[in-house]
């Protein structure tokens, strides 16, 4: 075992494969950040790891302890704590069971004991998280006696003291151990090893509205006008497959019948302060202008008659990128990278596992890596233009934290969507529980409230031509039959309130993303990350930490208007009223009005709240109210830069330290004075 960075150890067992996520990565570790971290010893010795090698691959075992709790494995929608479970790291669209299959499975897990384990493989590796005991090991399950019901018989329990990692094909493996002062610190080190967190453009933290799939150029402009007429905050309009001349597979050319003059549409949208996001896949149709150029740099199987580029090699990235550079120059601010996952659960449309790629990758490995490669290819376009993007992607894997791409899914269970928000934080991923179809006004409001607590506010109305708060019933919306005026006004105002709340948080969120970039601290995370030894926090999967001071406990549409809320130890304040609460307790049967999101503030916190704006542009200034919760010493690092370029990498940014001490707020305005993006209007002592 060798120490490669502060708190990071590498152990090589057997003969690892040549093509792995770390060996193929195109990002670099945030070395500067590691220089400031505490040196931590490895929690394991070489002898703790056992490997066996056979024709089918290799198996590694290491200890897990009865008192520790295991989390992670990427974007898991169906479960939270992973003790006693089997997880297979296999990229798949819309998995319906808790198998480990996911849009973004990651061979990385973390423990409440303060360490993380990354297995450097693109194979469909299986993790048995204490669920399988070796012959010489006494199973804990055998001590529990017979069961009287099938539910009890098959209930997930940790029956063994070993983590068993089964890697197909490979004759060896590199294991990376991330040792931290606690669980969150171990995750931060993993994110910094991955390159640090991403920093979205300011506009990306606003609202993304994806338009009707059959809308033409005028239809998209009508949608943008309707949003402005309703005074709904919105920064980005997303176009779905209809913009392509051919979409399955993709031509990457405008449909000239529906979009005869795309330049005029882009200009009109930008004049109304909208950015534009375009849907696409990686599968290259024969009509694509770079088809011949990329053909020899693609796999030997087609998808929807389109080539599958091998983005791990330069020639494929260059061919794909040269054409997309024209779209970026046109003013396209981001892309939705769809269907780059596999399709074992959705009709088998993707390339087979036996596919061979020019780089030497096979189909199995490419399924787990194509999402990362696709992100990297598109991100490079924006880096070259000195423009930040905040795009979407439907597949990812290990080492993704520095990519400004947000995951989404065609699944739609609301609790699964929220659980994914928490699980994403364990593995350096970003997630949007996007809003699509709803069956009631209440469901629409509750879904919008929850998406406002995530990395990206996406209202995906690809199925309907009219705004959902004007008509949420699908068939009536298609026919243009809007809700009665009084209902429409009331629903619009309720949705607008939630979206304006999101806009008011942008300075707070932007500062949290800066911390994510420079320290690896996830912006959105589970309570257990901050309270790993709290037995209740270990199981709370319906509350979320936002930044360092806010905790939200939203309500789901099927919960009525009451829920139980857990407050960890310490002093808390109600975000709106400032009421003081003592932690280490449950608040039972809390009433939650339809227009309310329960949010709590950690004691001795400063929260900058902006007057909400309908859109953000390069000249936007935020008028701030500085809310202070608690009478003791507190501080907040308020980050600002130009909001859209990479000039911050050259030191062109400012951090204003807001410091509250003895009833006085002091401002240390850092490098640039006065502040450019923020105007402090008032200071309120919200709770004492």
XYZ file of C-alpha atoms in Angstrom:
688
model
C 0.000 0.000 0.000
C 1.408 3.398 -0.979
C 0.389 6.862 0.211
C -0.223 8.908 -2.964
C -1.818 12.052 -1.447
C -2.819 13.230 2.029
C -5.212 10.565 3.270
C -5.282 8.633 -0.023
C -3.701 5.196 -0.318
C -3.348 2.869 -3.283
C -3.152 -0.898 -3.021
C -2.439 -3.020 -6.095
C -3.615 -6.621 -5.969
C -2.782 -9.048 -8.780
C -2.414 -7.678 -12.314
C -4.956 -4.889 -12.962
C -6.410 -4.197 -16.400
C -4.832 -1.590 -18.662
C -8.080 0.342 -19.280
C -9.695 1.622 -16.087
C -11.446 4.852 -15.024
C -8.336 6.296 -13.361
C -6.002 5.328 -16.203
C -8.409 6.843 -18.752
C -9.259 9.999 -16.803
C -8.761 13.416 -18.399
C -9.155 15.400 -15.181
C -6.453 16.083 -12.596
C -6.453 15.955 -8.829
C -6.844 19.269 -6.999
C -3.298 19.109 -5.653
C -3.372 22.587 -4.109
C -6.281 21.603 -1.865
C -4.492 18.462 -0.671
C -1.607 20.579 0.593
C -3.937 22.046 3.219
C -5.440 18.774 4.446
C -4.561 16.925 7.623
C -2.464 13.806 7.101
C -4.482 10.725 7.993
C -3.239 7.166 8.313
C -4.921 4.385 6.396
C -7.626 2.601 8.403
C -6.502 -0.659 6.780
C -3.300 -2.647 6.406
C -2.299 -4.664 3.362
C -3.205 -7.809 5.272
C -6.840 -6.670 5.590
C -7.330 -7.250 1.847
C -7.543 -10.771 0.443
C -7.641 -11.530 -3.286
C -8.433 -14.682 -5.201
C -8.038 -14.922 -8.968
C -9.778 -17.340 -11.322
C -10.681 -17.614 -14.998
C -13.828 -15.554 -14.433
C -12.019 -12.643 -12.767
C -10.924 -11.748 -9.265
C -12.529 -11.376 -5.851
C -11.365 -9.083 -3.048
C -12.528 -9.239 0.557
C -11.977 -6.727 3.347
C -13.547 -6.286 6.766
C -16.638 -4.298 7.655
C -17.677 -3.908 11.256
C -21.032 -4.352 12.891
C -21.146 -0.749 14.108
C -20.332 0.885 10.758
C -22.873 1.908 8.137
C -22.170 1.822 4.409
C -23.427 4.355 1.829
C -22.699 5.290 -1.758
C -22.354 3.306 -5.001
C -23.433 6.280 -7.068
C -26.941 7.293 -8.039
C -28.930 4.686 -6.136
C -32.674 5.392 -6.334
C -34.056 2.414 -4.443
C -32.047 2.259 -1.207
C -30.040 4.465 1.139
C -28.012 2.547 3.725
C -26.332 -0.368 1.919
C -25.424 -2.776 4.744
C -26.539 -6.305 3.948
C -27.182 -5.564 0.273
C -25.643 -6.695 -2.997
C -24.886 -3.925 -5.497
C -23.813 -4.492 -9.084
C -22.183 -1.460 -10.696
C -23.875 -1.649 -14.085
C -25.048 1.412 -16.012
C -28.674 1.033 -17.030
C -31.653 3.168 -17.899
C -34.642 3.078 -15.549
C -33.794 0.108 -13.296
C -36.899 -0.913 -11.387
C -35.265 -2.973 -8.612
C -32.626 -2.386 -5.938
C -29.898 -4.317 -7.755
C -27.324 -1.543 -8.005
C -28.074 -0.866 -11.677
C -28.337 2.867 -12.170
C -27.883 5.739 -14.581
C -24.704 6.518 -12.669
C -23.393 3.604 -10.608
C -20.006 4.250 -9.024
C -17.623 1.605 -7.575
C -17.093 3.799 -4.517
C -18.574 3.519 -1.045
C -18.115 5.357 2.233
C -18.392 4.325 5.855
C -19.515 6.099 9.001
C -16.091 5.135 10.370
C -14.579 7.849 8.169
C -13.172 6.137 5.094
C -14.089 5.514 1.471
C -13.118 2.743 -0.952
C -12.805 3.209 -4.731
C -12.370 0.125 -6.908
C -10.688 1.195 -10.142
C -12.625 -0.772 -12.719
C -15.101 -0.144 -15.526
C -16.362 -3.730 -15.215
C -19.758 -4.727 -13.854
C -18.296 -5.202 -10.384
C -20.499 -6.603 -7.602
C -20.284 -5.516 -3.962
C -21.646 -7.844 -1.282
C -21.970 -5.456 1.660
C -21.874 -7.972 4.476
C -24.518 -10.065 2.731
C -22.359 -13.125 2.045
C -20.283 -15.113 4.531
C -17.426 -17.354 3.429
C -17.474 -21.015 4.469
C -14.995 -20.443 7.300
C -16.928 -17.418 8.539
C -19.850 -17.751 10.931
C -22.894 -16.017 9.501
C -24.691 -13.639 11.852
C -27.969 -14.530 10.179
C -27.750 -18.124 11.415
C -27.960 -16.892 14.994
C -31.292 -15.176 14.468
C -33.480 -18.245 14.267
C -36.353 -19.200 11.928
C -38.746 -16.645 10.447
C -42.534 -16.735 10.527
C -43.173 -14.626 7.415
C -41.593 -14.272 3.996
C -41.040 -10.561 4.717
C -39.009 -11.396 7.811
C -37.263 -14.259 6.045
C -35.974 -12.093 3.200
C -35.445 -8.853 5.103
C -32.072 -7.270 4.299
C -29.646 -7.688 7.183
C -25.887 -7.665 7.444
C -25.035 -11.312 7.950
C -21.255 -11.206 7.537
C -18.275 -9.152 8.666
C -16.807 -8.890 5.168
C -17.190 -6.728 2.112
C -16.865 -9.028 -0.891
C -15.960 -7.335 -4.176
C -16.352 -9.513 -7.267
C -14.714 -8.121 -10.429
C -15.345 -10.023 -13.675
C -12.614 -10.578 -16.294
C -9.871 -8.685 -14.419
C -6.929 -10.638 -13.005
C -6.143 -7.930 -10.492
C -7.300 -4.557 -9.256
C -6.157 -1.218 -7.862
C -7.965 -0.254 -4.658
C -7.945 3.389 -3.504
C -8.568 4.115 0.178
C -9.737 7.594 1.210
C -9.068 8.199 4.900
C -10.716 11.186 6.533
C -11.143 12.782 9.915
C -14.770 11.737 9.506
C -17.148 10.494 6.837
C -17.630 13.879 5.147
C -13.885 14.504 5.040
C -13.330 11.168 3.288
C -15.915 12.150 0.656
C -14.266 15.555 0.232
C -10.933 13.844 -0.435
C -12.555 11.600 -3.040
C -14.038 14.667 -4.760
C -10.721 16.523 -4.669
C -9.005 13.432 -6.082
C -11.611 13.548 -8.867
C -10.649 17.160 -9.639
C -12.749 19.040 -7.106
C -16.370 20.038 -7.473
C -17.748 21.936 -10.450
C -18.694 25.622 -10.435
C -21.842 26.268 -12.505
C -22.498 29.592 -14.193
C -24.799 31.755 -12.081
C -27.558 31.414 -14.662
C -27.415 27.634 -14.352
C -28.631 27.819 -10.757
C -31.865 29.397 -11.974
C -34.721 27.549 -13.681
C -34.450 25.312 -16.755
C -37.713 24.813 -18.662
C -37.681 22.073 -21.296
C -40.200 22.764 -24.058
C -42.691 20.631 -25.934
C -41.051 17.996 -28.130
C -43.133 18.920 -31.208
C -42.714 22.677 -30.830
C -41.292 24.486 -33.822
C -39.387 27.755 -33.844
C -42.499 29.843 -33.200
C -43.725 27.365 -30.608
C -40.518 27.720 -28.598
C -40.818 31.503 -28.750
C -44.454 31.220 -27.615
C -43.327 29.177 -24.594
C -40.698 31.761 -23.713
C -43.277 34.556 -23.983
C -45.727 32.649 -21.778
C -43.064 32.261 -19.084
C -42.330 35.969 -19.137
C -46.057 36.840 -19.219
C -46.605 34.738 -16.085
C -43.521 36.327 -14.472
C -42.172 32.872 -13.712
C -38.429 32.851 -12.965
C -36.670 31.101 -15.842
C -33.145 31.311 -17.253
C -32.831 28.462 -19.736
C -35.090 27.021 -22.442
C -34.394 23.415 -23.410
C -35.192 22.008 -26.843
C -36.034 18.312 -27.081
C -35.354 15.899 -30.022
C -37.551 17.813 -32.485
C -34.805 20.316 -33.286
C -32.798 17.627 -35.126
C -33.411 16.761 -38.764
C -32.954 13.174 -37.535
C -33.028 12.331 -33.835
C -32.794 8.537 -33.330
C -29.867 8.388 -34.160
C -28.789 12.051 -34.324
C -27.894 14.251 -37.276
C -26.913 17.216 -35.052
C -28.416 19.399 -37.799
C -31.389 21.729 -37.444
C -34.728 20.542 -38.790
C -35.125 23.294 -41.379
C -38.885 22.784 -41.659
C -39.479 23.389 -37.946
C -36.524 25.701 -37.328
C -35.934 27.540 -40.611
C -33.828 30.324 -39.090
C -32.389 29.061 -35.775
C -30.127 32.111 -35.531
C -33.182 34.353 -35.254
C -34.716 32.146 -32.568
C -31.502 32.084 -30.537
C -31.225 35.874 -30.774
C -34.854 36.377 -29.758
C -34.445 34.086 -26.757
C -31.237 35.782 -25.692
C -32.892 39.191 -26.058
C -35.458 37.894 -23.544
C -32.637 36.734 -21.241
C -32.957 33.012 -21.966
C -30.059 30.664 -22.567
C -30.641 27.650 -24.826
C -29.982 23.972 -24.108
C -30.167 21.306 -26.838
C -31.077 17.622 -26.481
C -28.864 15.039 -28.168
C -27.455 11.523 -28.000
C -23.993 10.182 -28.747
C -25.241 7.962 -31.594
C -24.194 9.444 -34.960
C -26.662 9.173 -37.842
C -25.325 8.655 -41.398
C -26.666 12.133 -42.258
C -24.425 13.788 -39.647
C -21.780 15.963 -41.357
C -18.922 14.243 -39.504
C -20.183 10.650 -39.946
C -17.385 9.583 -42.301
C -14.749 11.297 -40.185
C -15.777 9.501 -37.005
C -16.654 6.119 -38.521
C -13.226 4.537 -38.003
C -13.157 5.800 -34.423
C -16.373 4.071 -33.358
C -17.499 0.706 -32.065
C -18.358 -2.252 -34.298
C -22.086 -2.229 -33.465
C -24.703 0.434 -34.252
C -27.478 1.948 -32.132
C -30.583 3.109 -34.027
C -28.447 2.813 -37.181
C -25.969 5.278 -35.696
C -22.289 4.979 -34.866
C -21.150 4.781 -31.233
C -18.052 7.016 -31.000
C -15.086 5.942 -28.908
C -14.729 9.234 -27.035
C -11.718 7.866 -25.162
C -9.587 8.579 -28.243
C -8.673 12.023 -29.536
C -9.858 11.602 -33.133
C -13.434 10.829 -32.060
C -13.544 13.782 -29.669
C -12.175 16.132 -32.316
C -14.615 15.031 -35.025
C -17.576 15.330 -32.687
C -16.320 18.562 -31.147
C -15.598 20.453 -34.382
C -19.244 20.310 -35.405
C -20.562 21.124 -31.945
C -18.255 24.112 -31.750
C -20.499 25.751 -34.357
C -23.496 25.289 -32.069
C -21.612 26.794 -29.141
C -20.628 29.742 -31.341
C -24.296 30.151 -32.268
C -25.030 30.690 -28.587
C -26.020 27.254 -27.307
C -25.255 27.316 -23.577
C -25.522 23.610 -22.830
C -26.610 20.167 -23.936
C -28.801 17.392 -22.600
C -26.802 14.207 -23.193
C -29.535 11.591 -23.335
C -29.630 7.805 -23.577
C -25.920 7.278 -22.966
C -26.842 4.603 -20.436
C -27.644 0.999 -21.334
C -31.057 -0.558 -21.904
C -31.444 -3.905 -20.189
C -34.720 -2.632 -18.684
C -35.906 -0.450 -21.579
C -36.074 -2.533 -24.718
C -32.457 -3.446 -25.394
C -31.757 -0.569 -27.787
C -28.121 0.022 -26.794
C -24.913 -1.603 -28.040
C -24.119 -5.143 -26.784
C -21.490 -5.921 -24.170
C -19.410 -7.719 -26.807
C -18.934 -4.507 -28.814
C -15.293 -3.738 -29.564
C -13.960 -0.176 -29.675
C -10.720 1.087 -31.280
C -9.217 1.945 -27.885
C -9.504 -1.672 -26.753
C -12.530 -1.084 -24.535
C -15.340 -3.602 -24.847
C -19.062 -2.913 -24.619
C -19.278 -3.689 -20.914
C -16.566 -1.182 -20.062
C -17.934 1.424 -22.477
C -21.420 1.227 -20.964
C -19.922 2.267 -17.630
C -17.683 4.949 -19.164
C -19.489 6.531 -22.116
C -21.359 8.983 -19.901
C -18.081 10.311 -18.479
C -16.457 10.426 -21.937
C -19.482 12.254 -23.394
C -19.393 14.848 -20.599
C -15.682 15.389 -21.062
C -16.033 15.864 -24.829
C -18.743 18.509 -24.487
C -17.171 20.241 -21.480
C -13.963 20.752 -23.448
C -15.907 22.820 -26.011
C -16.894 25.336 -23.366
C -13.480 25.411 -21.736
C -11.962 26.399 -25.093
C -14.462 29.257 -25.418
C -13.962 30.436 -21.813
C -17.666 29.869 -21.161
C -19.075 27.833 -18.333
C -21.918 25.414 -18.997
C -24.382 23.661 -16.713
C -25.668 20.791 -18.785
C -27.516 17.510 -18.283
C -26.499 13.884 -18.713
C -28.225 10.535 -18.222
C -25.178 8.452 -17.314
C -22.041 8.895 -15.265
C -19.511 6.939 -13.225
C -16.469 7.459 -11.014
C -14.406 10.687 -10.857
C -17.284 12.884 -12.103
C -17.343 15.682 -9.527
C -15.598 18.327 -11.656
C -18.006 17.951 -14.584
C -20.881 20.504 -14.603
C -23.471 17.971 -15.730
C -26.615 17.118 -13.774
C -28.167 13.657 -13.845
C -31.864 12.958 -14.435
C -34.063 9.926 -15.052
C -37.181 8.816 -16.903
C -38.270 7.093 -13.692
C -40.602 9.235 -11.589
C -41.305 7.882 -8.100
C -41.055 10.977 -5.928
C -39.429 9.298 -2.927
C -36.894 7.577 -5.183
C -36.097 10.942 -6.744
C -35.416 12.494 -3.352
C -33.360 9.502 -2.203
C -31.237 9.899 -5.332
C -30.549 13.510 -4.342
C -29.007 12.299 -1.079
C -27.125 9.365 -2.574
C -25.610 11.522 -5.321
C -23.760 13.466 -2.632
C -21.859 10.368 -1.490
C -20.220 9.895 -4.909
C -19.487 13.331 -6.388
C -22.615 13.464 -8.547
C -25.283 16.107 -9.191
C -28.968 15.255 -9.601
C -32.251 16.921 -10.486
C -35.574 15.366 -9.387
C -37.109 16.966 -12.461
C -40.793 17.856 -12.700
C -42.766 16.229 -15.525
C -46.368 15.058 -15.564
C -48.559 15.403 -12.463
C -52.025 14.190 -11.528
C -53.010 17.113 -9.330
C -52.216 20.705 -8.483
C -50.877 19.548 -5.123
C -48.454 17.126 -6.755
C -47.212 19.829 -9.131
C -46.549 22.234 -6.255
C -44.828 19.630 -4.070
C -42.638 18.429 -6.943
C -41.598 21.978 -7.803
C -40.796 22.634 -4.140
C -38.498 19.617 -4.008
C -36.725 20.301 -7.310
C -35.926 23.760 -5.900
C -33.874 21.980 -3.212
C -31.613 20.252 -5.748
C -28.621 20.948 -7.970
C -30.783 21.986 -10.923
C -34.374 23.215 -11.150
C -35.648 21.407 -14.239
C -39.283 21.573 -15.321
C -39.367 19.072 -18.157
C -42.553 19.779 -20.108
C -41.506 17.848 -23.190
C -44.922 16.136 -23.310
C -47.148 19.233 -23.170
C -47.359 22.438 -25.235
C -48.767 24.670 -22.467
C -47.189 25.599 -19.140
C -48.127 22.989 -16.491
C -49.542 25.539 -14.013
C -51.940 26.624 -16.740
C -53.107 23.027 -17.183
C -51.531 19.979 -15.509
C -53.909 17.388 -17.041
C -52.133 15.850 -20.020
C -54.990 15.389 -22.501
C -56.544 18.783 -21.777
C -53.144 20.450 -22.118
C -52.653 18.875 -25.544
C -56.067 20.174 -26.604
C -55.263 23.662 -25.348
C -57.964 23.545 -22.667
C -56.604 25.579 -19.760
C -57.715 25.515 -16.131
C -60.454 27.923 -15.060
C -58.942 31.363 -14.520
C -59.184 31.392 -10.718
C -57.540 27.952 -10.420
C -54.892 28.899 -12.956
C -53.976 32.095 -11.126
C -53.803 30.352 -7.739
C -51.659 27.504 -9.074
C -49.353 29.877 -10.946
C -48.777 31.909 -7.784
C -48.032 28.779 -5.719
C -45.486 27.508 -8.270
C -44.006 30.978 -8.615
C -43.525 31.229 -4.843
C -41.423 28.049 -4.771
C -39.352 29.140 -7.769
C -38.800 32.597 -6.294
C -37.568 30.939 -3.110
C -34.976 29.131 -5.225
C -33.906 32.399 -6.842
C -33.529 33.977 -3.402
C -31.034 31.247 -2.450
C -28.706 31.699 -5.437
C -25.986 33.756 -3.654
C -25.997 31.159 -0.844
C -25.866 28.268 -3.332
C -23.204 29.881 -5.508
C -20.983 30.290 -2.460
C -21.636 26.651 -1.514
C -20.622 25.519 -5.000
C -17.377 27.467 -4.643
C -16.714 25.506 -1.472
C -17.580 22.311 -3.367
C -15.022 23.220 -6.021
C -12.217 24.116 -3.622
C -12.800 21.680 -0.736
C -14.937 18.918 -2.253
C -17.807 19.492 0.216
C -21.067 18.365 -1.450
C -23.658 21.141 -1.684
C -26.603 18.744 -1.297
C -26.085 15.844 1.083
C -27.629 13.451 3.575
C -27.760 14.251 7.291
C -25.539 11.265 8.089
C -22.631 12.927 6.309
C -22.516 15.616 9.005
C -23.744 13.381 11.853
C -22.230 9.934 11.136
C -22.592 8.680 14.709
C -26.237 9.713 15.093
C -28.298 6.530 14.801
C -31.350 8.476 13.609
C -29.434 10.558 11.053
C -28.019 7.293 9.678
C -31.508 6.364 8.477
C -33.057 9.732 7.554
C -33.595 9.686 3.795
C -36.252 12.379 3.397
C -34.351 15.449 4.634
C -31.425 17.196 2.948
C -28.506 19.389 3.968
C -28.026 22.391 1.664
C -24.656 24.093 2.051
C -23.365 24.299 5.606
C -26.327 25.858 7.374
C -29.695 24.852 5.881
C -31.642 21.647 6.349
C -34.841 21.068 4.384
C -37.568 18.581 5.250
C -39.975 18.785 2.299
C -43.225 16.935 2.000
C -44.295 14.568 -0.759
C -47.624 14.788 -2.524
C -48.778 11.465 -1.076
C -48.064 12.523 2.529
C -50.983 14.908 2.913
C -49.926 17.950 4.909
C -48.097 16.414 7.890
C -44.731 14.783 8.435
C -42.177 13.914 11.120
C -38.920 15.879 11.118
C -35.642 14.978 12.799
C -33.393 17.679 14.255
C -29.850 16.459 15.030
C -28.049 17.680 18.131
C -27.467 21.393 18.607
C -29.529 24.546 18.326
C -31.775 25.109 15.308
C -33.942 27.945 14.056
C -37.024 27.926 11.884
C -35.914 29.535 8.610
C -38.981 31.745 8.248
C -40.027 32.597 11.790
C -36.661 32.442 13.554
C -38.169 30.280 16.305
C -35.421 28.599 18.352
C -35.443 24.801 18.643
C -33.278 22.322 20.526
C -31.975 19.388 18.505
C -31.592 15.689 19.194
C -35.343 15.299 18.881
C -38.157 14.410 16.506
C -40.835 16.932 15.648
C -43.888 14.759 15.132
C -46.906 15.423 12.941
C -45.646 18.810 11.778
C -48.294 20.550 9.680
C -46.974 21.697 6.319
C -49.265 24.067 4.380
C -49.285 23.581 0.621
C -47.202 26.703 -0.021
C -44.576 25.918 2.622
C -41.257 24.020 2.701
C -40.025 23.226 6.230
C -36.471 24.574 6.419
C -34.265 24.840 9.477
C -31.080 26.798 10.069
C -28.165 25.531 12.109
C -27.483 27.730 15.115
C -25.013 30.604 14.688
C -25.345 30.887 10.923
C -25.454 33.768 8.480
C -27.740 33.292 5.473
C -27.668 35.807 2.588
C -31.097 35.970 0.941
C -31.582 37.771 -2.381
C -34.604 39.599 -3.666
C -35.769 37.084 -6.303
C -35.267 38.019 -9.949
C -36.995 36.529 -12.994
C -33.705 35.888 -14.779
C -29.962 36.366 -14.424
C -27.670 38.010 -16.942
C -24.120 39.355 -16.880
C -25.286 42.640 -15.352
C -27.476 41.197 -12.602
C -26.868 42.517 -9.107
C -28.502 40.778 -6.169
C -30.037 42.874 -3.415
C -29.365 40.955 -0.210
C -30.933 40.649 3.183
C -28.414 39.203 5.620
C -30.284 36.966 8.050
C -28.449 36.102 11.257
C -29.550 33.095 13.295
C -28.069 32.923 16.788
C -26.361 35.529 18.930
C -22.876 33.966 19.084
C -19.989 34.459 16.666
C -20.808 33.374 13.098
C -19.456 33.891 9.591
C -20.254 33.293 5.933
C -17.940 33.378 2.897
C -19.895 35.155 0.138
C -18.373 34.246 -3.226
C -18.613 36.280 -6.436
C -17.061 36.367 -9.884
C -18.318 37.352 -13.340
C -20.769 34.430 -13.233
C -20.097 32.966 -16.661
C -16.381 32.531 -17.546
C -13.366 30.605 -16.247
C -11.555 33.814 -15.326
C -11.858 32.810 -11.673
C -9.078 30.309 -12.435
C -6.839 33.348 -12.998
C -7.751 34.792 -9.606
C -10.539 37.041 -10.884
C -13.010 36.450 -8.070
C -13.870 37.873 -4.695
C -14.797 36.411 -1.318
C -16.447 38.722 1.165
C -16.313 37.392 4.707
C -19.496 38.255 6.585
C -18.666 38.084 10.290
C -21.172 38.567 13.095
C -19.848 39.244 16.575
C -21.439 41.000 19.559
C -24.429 42.388 17.643
C -22.247 43.725 14.837
C -21.814 42.535 11.244
C -18.348 43.125 9.786
C -17.431 42.783 6.107
C -13.973 41.781 4.951
C -14.318 42.460 1.223
C -11.359 40.424 0.051
C -9.601 41.120 -3.238
C -12.168 43.287 -4.998
C -13.929 46.228 -3.374
C -16.708 47.133 -3.572
C -18.661 43.964 -4.360
C -19.900 43.800 -7.956
C -22.695 41.231 -7.754
C -24.210 41.958 -4.358
C -25.779 44.947 -2.629
C -26.574 44.516 1.067
C -29.926 46.170 1.727
C -30.560 45.122 5.292
C -29.353 42.982 8.172
C -31.866 41.095 10.301
C -31.224 39.242 13.547
C -33.683 36.502 12.718
C -33.301 34.296 15.783
C -31.496 34.509 19.109
